[in-house]
Amino acid sequence: MKSLDGFLKQIGVVHSGYSKVEGLVPENWRDLHYALSVFYPLSKPILRDMGRGDGPTKTYFAQYRALNALINQTCLQIGMFLEEQGFEAVPVPASQTVSDGLDIRGIFSHRMAATLSGSGWIGKSGMFIHNNLGPGIRMGTVLTNKVLEVGEPIREGRCGNCRLCVVHCPAMAIEGVEWHAGLERNRLYDAKSCSDYMKEAYMHIGRGSVCGICMSVCPYNRIHEKGKGESI
Ligand code: SF4
Ligand code: SF4
């Protein structure tokens, strides 16, 4: 029988992480105690085109959508592979909002699973920042009842004194609070203000669903040469 790691390699998954999410999944999937996270980096030139806080480009939006489609396809394949082996699996959609009004959320937090896998941490902006790839990524999750060899969870943010995303956010949506595991998302940033701004400012570029300024100014973004900890 082919191993899960072997299958991931076969379908081109380079960056992945495993976590235990027992008690953290929606009630209808409560028997799925493990999560598999996959990470895909955005193109460096496309990220570079966004400058430091210049806002999204049409090419960025095109790649954002293409990666979401690839992640959905990949997670579907992983789920089918696991079910072929007799396990149960749910691919969580890469970008899907299931709640209305003020509380803008997906069915399950990709970011939470990713931090529990030890693959990275959450910045003050609420972005997931991958240990090696930085914030310029898209990611997906497959929930499963297959027992996985999980990573060491990361429970603290690593922003330190940096406030670049806080001061550059045009919606003033980011509070400037350092993340730690269990912190409510609304203590970090106001998802409604962020979403409203994207709709107002970038409907012509990304149908109101992308902005990326907080990502492009982040010193953990691997396209910035000065590296981590740059101050404003
Ligand atoms: S995506 Fe844009 S509006 Fe939303 S928090 Fe980041 S910088 Fe602010
Ligand atoms: S820009 Fe600075 S404060 Fe914001 S997420 Fe990146 S490191 Fe953290």
mmCIF file of C-alpha atoms and ligand atoms in Angstrom:
data_model
loop_
_atom_site.group_PDB
_atom_site.id
_atom_site.type_symbol
_atom_site.label_atom_id
_atom_site.label_comp_id
_atom_site.label_asym_id
_atom_site.label_seq_id
_atom_site.Cartn_x
_atom_site.Cartn_y
_atom_site.Cartn_z
ATOM 1 C CA MET A 1 0.000 0.000 0.000
ATOM 2 C CA LYS A 2 1.369 3.442 -0.936
ATOM 3 C CA SER A 3 2.190 5.700 2.009
ATOM 4 C CA LEU A 4 0.475 9.049 2.481
ATOM 5 C CA ASP A 5 3.828 10.837 2.244
ATOM 6 C CA GLY A 6 4.565 8.990 -0.994
ATOM 7 C CA PHE A 7 1.199 9.979 -2.403
ATOM 8 C CA LEU A 8 1.729 13.644 -1.478
ATOM 9 C CA LYS A 9 5.058 13.598 -3.277
ATOM 10 C CA GLN A 10 3.472 11.946 -6.305
ATOM 11 C CA ILE A 11 0.833 14.669 -6.644
ATOM 12 C CA GLY A 12 3.364 17.471 -6.210
ATOM 13 C CA VAL A 13 2.775 18.528 -2.604
ATOM 14 C CA VAL A 14 6.096 19.936 -1.375
ATOM 15 C CA HIS A 15 5.001 21.655 1.842
ATOM 16 C CA SER A 16 2.638 19.906 4.264
ATOM 17 C CA GLY A 17 2.011 19.487 8.000
ATOM 18 C CA TYR A 18 0.007 17.169 10.250
ATOM 19 C CA SER A 19 -1.900 18.164 13.381
ATOM 20 C CA LYS A 20 -4.330 16.814 15.964
ATOM 21 C CA VAL A 21 -7.600 18.741 15.939
ATOM 22 C CA GLU A 22 -9.747 16.574 18.203
ATOM 23 C CA GLY A 23 -12.494 18.694 19.755
ATOM 24 C CA LEU A 24 -11.861 21.563 17.323
ATOM 25 C CA VAL A 25 -13.800 20.366 14.285
ATOM 26 C CA PRO A 26 -17.501 20.953 13.532
ATOM 27 C CA GLU A 27 -19.747 18.582 15.503
ATOM 28 C CA ASN A 28 -20.819 16.588 12.431
ATOM 29 C CA TRP A 29 -17.154 15.684 11.784
ATOM 30 C CA ARG A 30 -16.184 15.112 15.424
ATOM 31 C CA ASP A 31 -14.614 11.711 14.691
ATOM 32 C CA LEU A 32 -12.059 13.284 12.368
ATOM 33 C CA HIS A 33 -9.311 13.976 14.891
ATOM 34 C CA TYR A 34 -6.464 14.783 12.516
ATOM 35 C CA ALA A 35 -5.747 17.462 9.935
ATOM 36 C CA LEU A 36 -3.368 17.502 7.014
ATOM 37 C CA SER A 37 -2.345 20.983 5.863
ATOM 38 C CA VAL A 38 -0.872 21.767 2.444
ATOM 39 C CA PHE A 39 0.910 25.010 1.538
ATOM 40 C CA TYR A 40 1.615 26.568 -1.848
ATOM 41 C CA PRO A 41 3.795 29.670 -2.299
ATOM 42 C CA LEU A 42 2.698 32.553 -4.491
ATOM 43 C CA SER A 43 5.090 33.529 -7.261
ATOM 44 C CA LYS A 44 7.872 35.852 -6.095
ATOM 45 C CA PRO A 45 7.660 38.212 -9.111
ATOM 46 C CA ILE A 46 3.901 38.495 -8.652
ATOM 47 C CA LEU A 47 4.373 39.325 -4.977
ATOM 48 C CA ARG A 48 7.120 41.770 -5.890
ATOM 49 C CA ASP A 49 4.741 43.555 -8.268
ATOM 50 C CA MET A 50 2.597 44.403 -5.238
ATOM 51 C CA GLY A 51 5.474 46.484 -3.869
ATOM 52 C CA ARG A 52 5.337 47.364 -0.234
ATOM 53 C CA GLY A 53 1.726 48.138 0.289
ATOM 54 C CA ASP A 54 0.739 49.148 -3.250
ATOM 55 C CA GLY A 55 -2.272 46.819 -3.194
ATOM 56 C CA PRO A 56 -3.262 43.822 -5.325
ATOM 57 C CA THR A 57 -2.655 43.400 -9.054
ATOM 58 C CA LYS A 58 -4.865 41.526 -11.483
ATOM 59 C CA THR A 59 -2.116 38.945 -11.885
ATOM 60 C CA TYR A 60 -2.039 38.411 -8.124
ATOM 61 C CA PHE A 61 -5.786 37.870 -8.108
ATOM 62 C CA ALA A 62 -5.497 35.409 -11.013
ATOM 63 C CA GLN A 63 -2.868 33.405 -9.166
ATOM 64 C CA TYR A 64 -4.841 33.590 -5.910
ATOM 65 C CA ARG A 65 -7.782 31.978 -7.665
ATOM 66 C CA ALA A 66 -5.644 29.455 -9.541
ATOM 67 C CA LEU A 67 -3.980 28.335 -6.310
ATOM 68 C CA ASN A 68 -7.325 28.003 -4.552
ATOM 69 C CA ALA A 69 -8.503 25.775 -7.401
ATOM 70 C CA LEU A 70 -5.278 23.719 -7.245
ATOM 71 C CA ILE A 71 -5.588 23.354 -3.467
ATOM 72 C CA ASN A 72 -9.204 22.237 -3.730
ATOM 73 C CA GLN A 73 -8.209 19.704 -6.381
ATOM 74 C CA THR A 74 -5.224 18.496 -4.342
ATOM 75 C CA CYS A 75 -7.228 18.156 -1.130
ATOM 76 C CA LEU A 76 -9.923 16.285 -3.021
ATOM 77 C CA GLN A 77 -7.296 13.839 -4.306
ATOM 78 C CA ILE A 78 -5.859 13.391 -0.816
ATOM 79 C CA GLY A 79 -9.325 12.779 0.603
ATOM 80 C CA MET A 80 -10.064 10.179 -2.083
ATOM 81 C CA PHE A 81 -6.716 8.492 -1.448
ATOM 82 C CA LEU A 82 -7.478 8.239 2.279
ATOM 83 C CA GLU A 83 -10.982 6.928 1.689
ATOM 84 C CA GLU A 84 -9.593 4.329 -0.744
ATOM 85 C CA GLN A 85 -7.498 3.124 2.186
ATOM 86 C CA GLY A 86 -10.568 2.755 4.393
ATOM 87 C CA PHE A 87 -10.374 6.032 6.325
ATOM 88 C CA GLU A 88 -12.779 8.951 6.272
ATOM 89 C CA ALA A 89 -11.724 12.365 5.023
ATOM 90 C CA VAL A 90 -13.151 15.828 4.352
ATOM 91 C CA PRO A 91 -11.315 18.319 2.137
ATOM 92 C CA VAL A 92 -12.027 21.755 3.621
ATOM 93 C CA PRO A 93 -12.631 24.320 0.852
ATOM 94 C CA ALA A 94 -9.651 26.636 0.348
ATOM 95 C CA SER A 95 -11.669 29.834 0.389
ATOM 96 C CA GLN A 96 -15.274 29.632 1.459
ATOM 97 C CA THR A 97 -17.391 31.792 3.742
ATOM 98 C CA VAL A 98 -20.198 30.005 5.523
ATOM 99 C CA SER A 99 -21.406 32.722 7.881
ATOM 100 C CA ASP A 100 -23.174 35.998 7.197
ATOM 101 C CA GLY A 101 -23.126 39.488 8.580
ATOM 102 C CA LEU A 102 -20.404 40.495 11.002
ATOM 103 C CA ASP A 103 -18.906 37.048 11.570
ATOM 104 C CA ILE A 104 -17.028 36.197 8.369
ATOM 105 C CA ARG A 105 -15.604 32.666 8.660
ATOM 106 C CA GLY A 106 -15.040 29.387 6.855
ATOM 107 C CA ILE A 107 -16.298 26.008 8.043
ATOM 108 C CA PHE A 108 -12.949 25.199 9.683
ATOM 109 C CA SER A 109 -9.866 27.298 10.351
ATOM 110 C CA HIS A 110 -6.985 26.386 8.021
ATOM 111 C CA ARG A 111 -4.776 28.677 10.073
ATOM 112 C CA MET A 112 -5.504 26.913 13.347
ATOM 113 C CA ALA A 113 -4.660 23.494 11.888
ATOM 114 C CA ALA A 114 -1.500 24.907 10.316
ATOM 115 C CA THR A 115 -0.211 26.349 13.612
ATOM 116 C CA LEU A 116 -1.027 23.090 15.408
ATOM 117 C CA SER A 117 1.067 21.240 12.812
ATOM 118 C CA GLY A 118 4.058 23.423 13.724
ATOM 119 C CA SER A 119 4.309 24.785 10.171
ATOM 120 C CA GLY A 120 4.060 28.425 11.194
ATOM 121 C CA TRP A 121 2.274 30.990 13.306
ATOM 122 C CA ILE A 122 -0.245 33.829 13.113
ATOM 123 C CA GLY A 123 0.909 37.414 12.664
ATOM 124 C CA LYS A 124 -0.670 40.500 14.227
ATOM 125 C CA SER A 125 -2.617 40.889 10.977
ATOM 126 C CA GLY A 126 -4.233 37.468 11.398
ATOM 127 C CA MET A 127 -2.209 36.090 8.446
ATOM 128 C CA PHE A 128 -0.653 32.668 8.725
ATOM 129 C CA ILE A 129 3.122 32.999 8.353
ATOM 130 C CA HIS A 130 4.805 29.798 7.213
ATOM 131 C CA ASN A 131 8.158 29.006 8.850
ATOM 132 C CA ASN A 132 9.958 28.789 5.499
ATOM 133 C CA LEU A 133 7.634 30.406 2.963
ATOM 134 C CA GLY A 134 6.499 33.473 4.915
ATOM 135 C CA PRO A 135 3.023 34.964 4.492
ATOM 136 C CA GLY A 136 2.884 34.796 0.674
ATOM 137 C CA ILE A 137 1.079 31.482 0.434
ATOM 138 C CA ARG A 138 -2.292 29.804 -0.001
ATOM 139 C CA MET A 139 -3.174 26.739 2.014
ATOM 140 C CA GLY A 140 -5.677 23.949 2.379
ATOM 141 C CA THR A 141 -6.719 21.309 4.893
ATOM 142 C CA VAL A 142 -7.981 17.738 4.836
ATOM 143 C CA LEU A 143 -9.647 16.417 7.992
ATOM 144 C CA THR A 144 -9.384 12.683 8.572
ATOM 145 C CA ASN A 145 -9.722 9.880 11.096
ATOM 146 C CA LYS A 146 -6.394 8.400 9.964
ATOM 147 C CA VAL A 147 -3.895 8.722 12.815
ATOM 148 C CA LEU A 148 -1.136 11.048 11.621
ATOM 149 C CA GLU A 149 2.288 11.706 13.036
ATOM 150 C CA VAL A 150 1.699 15.272 14.165
ATOM 151 C CA GLY A 151 4.130 18.170 14.468
ATOM 152 C CA GLU A 152 4.885 20.269 17.536
ATOM 153 C CA PRO A 153 2.250 23.046 17.746
ATOM 154 C CA ILE A 154 3.369 26.663 17.643
ATOM 155 C CA ARG A 155 1.548 28.690 20.276
ATOM 156 C CA GLU A 156 3.084 32.172 20.142
ATOM 157 C CA GLY A 157 3.408 34.840 17.477
ATOM 158 C CA ARG A 158 6.828 36.107 16.386
ATOM 159 C CA CYS A 159 6.028 39.687 15.354
ATOM 160 C CA GLY A 160 7.811 41.270 18.298
ATOM 161 C CA ASN A 161 7.925 45.058 17.965
ATOM 162 C CA CYS A 162 6.965 45.091 14.293
ATOM 163 C CA ARG A 163 3.752 47.000 13.445
ATOM 164 C CA LEU A 164 4.139 47.377 9.685
ATOM 165 C CA CYS A 165 0.826 45.733 8.839
ATOM 166 C CA VAL A 166 -0.936 47.732 11.548
ATOM 167 C CA VAL A 167 0.163 51.098 10.184
ATOM 168 C CA HIS A 168 -0.253 50.182 6.507
ATOM 169 C CA CYS A 169 -3.716 48.617 6.687
ATOM 170 C CA PRO A 170 -5.928 51.108 4.822
ATOM 171 C CA ALA A 171 -9.004 49.855 6.680
ATOM 172 C CA MET A 172 -7.356 50.306 10.085
ATOM 173 C CA ALA A 173 -8.611 46.803 10.751
ATOM 174 C CA ILE A 174 -5.558 45.421 12.582
ATOM 175 C CA GLU A 175 -5.390 45.909 16.340
ATOM 176 C CA GLY A 176 -1.649 45.315 16.784
ATOM 177 C CA VAL A 177 -1.946 42.482 19.307
ATOM 178 C CA GLU A 178 0.591 39.627 19.324
ATOM 179 C CA TRP A 179 -1.102 36.291 18.630
ATOM 180 C CA HIS A 180 -1.095 33.332 20.962
ATOM 181 C CA ALA A 181 -2.938 30.026 20.630
ATOM 182 C CA GLY A 182 -6.587 30.323 21.577
ATOM 183 C CA LEU A 183 -6.793 34.088 21.000
ATOM 184 C CA GLU A 184 -10.095 35.043 19.384
ATOM 185 C CA ARG A 185 -9.596 36.264 15.813
ATOM 186 C CA ASN A 186 -11.448 39.506 16.483
ATOM 187 C CA ARG A 187 -8.787 40.450 19.037
ATOM 188 C CA LEU A 188 -6.332 40.576 16.113
ATOM 189 C CA TYR A 189 -8.301 42.235 13.371
ATOM 190 C CA ASP A 190 -11.770 43.242 12.291
ATOM 191 C CA ALA A 191 -12.707 40.856 9.468
ATOM 192 C CA LYS A 192 -15.769 42.917 8.544
ATOM 193 C CA SER A 193 -13.779 46.137 8.096
ATOM 194 C CA CYS A 194 -11.195 44.237 6.042
ATOM 195 C CA SER A 195 -13.875 42.683 3.839
ATOM 196 C CA ASP A 196 -15.725 45.989 3.395
ATOM 197 C CA TYR A 197 -12.522 47.717 2.359
ATOM 198 C CA MET A 198 -11.681 45.041 -0.211
ATOM 199 C CA LYS A 199 -15.145 45.387 -1.730
ATOM 200 C CA GLU A 200 -14.918 49.154 -1.790
ATOM 201 C CA ALA A 201 -11.367 49.529 -3.098
ATOM 202 C CA TYR A 202 -10.660 46.454 -5.207
ATOM 203 C CA MET A 203 -13.899 45.335 -6.815
ATOM 204 C CA HIS A 204 -12.322 46.192 -10.198
ATOM 205 C CA ILE A 205 -9.251 44.022 -9.498
ATOM 206 C CA GLY A 206 -10.232 41.095 -7.340
ATOM 207 C CA ARG A 207 -14.021 41.198 -7.257
ATOM 208 C CA GLY A 208 -13.649 42.612 -3.782
ATOM 209 C CA SER A 209 -12.048 39.484 -2.337
ATOM 210 C CA VAL A 210 -8.332 40.351 -2.166
ATOM 211 C CA CYS A 211 -6.157 43.157 -0.838
ATOM 212 C CA GLY A 212 -2.844 41.699 0.370
ATOM 213 C CA ILE A 213 -1.306 44.932 1.655
ATOM 214 C CA CYS A 214 -0.622 43.431 5.100
ATOM 215 C CA MET A 215 1.105 40.494 3.396
ATOM 216 C CA SER A 216 3.200 42.623 1.059
ATOM 217 C CA VAL A 217 4.603 44.841 3.829
ATOM 218 C CA CYS A 218 5.410 41.987 6.213
ATOM 219 C CA PRO A 219 9.184 41.587 6.793
ATOM 220 C CA TYR A 220 8.685 37.822 6.869
ATOM 221 C CA ASN A 221 7.675 38.052 3.221
ATOM 222 C CA ARG A 222 10.552 36.243 1.559
ATOM 223 C CA ILE A 223 10.792 38.726 -1.308
ATOM 224 C CA HIS A 224 12.018 41.476 1.022
ATOM 225 C CA GLU A 225 15.768 41.431 1.186
ATOM 226 C CA LYS A 226 16.244 43.144 4.518
ATOM 227 C CA GLY A 227 14.779 40.187 6.359
ATOM 228 C CA LYS A 228 12.971 39.958 9.632
ATOM 229 C CA GLY A 229 12.484 42.578 12.289
ATOM 230 C CA GLU A 230 12.741 45.685 10.104
ATOM 231 C CA SER A 231 11.188 48.594 11.915
ATOM 232 C CA ILE A 232 9.132 51.426 10.468
HETATM 233 S S1 SF4 B 1 -6.112 42.497 3.654
HETATM 234 FE FE1 SF4 B 1 -5.924 44.768 3.461
HETATM 235 S S2 SF4 B 1 -7.723 45.612 4.517
HETATM 236 FE FE2 SF4 B 1 -7.507 43.475 5.168
HETATM 237 S S3 SF4 B 1 -6.303 43.526 7.059
HETATM 238 FE FE3 SF4 B 1 -4.835 43.231 5.371
HETATM 239 S S4 SF4 B 1 -4.198 45.318 4.790
HETATM 240 FE FE4 SF4 B 1 -6.067 45.514 6.037
HETATM 241 S S1 SF4 B 2 3.954 42.971 9.235
HETATM 242 FE FE1 SF4 B 2 5.026 42.779 11.208
HETATM 243 S S2 SF4 B 2 3.392 42.851 12.751
HETATM 244 FE FE2 SF4 B 2 2.418 42.381 10.792
HETATM 245 S S3 SF4 B 2 2.343 40.137 10.666
HETATM 246 FE FE3 SF4 B 2 4.256 40.758 9.657
HETATM 247 S S4 SF4 B 2 5.819 40.660 11.299
HETATM 248 FE FE4 SF4 B 2 3.797 40.674 12.288
#
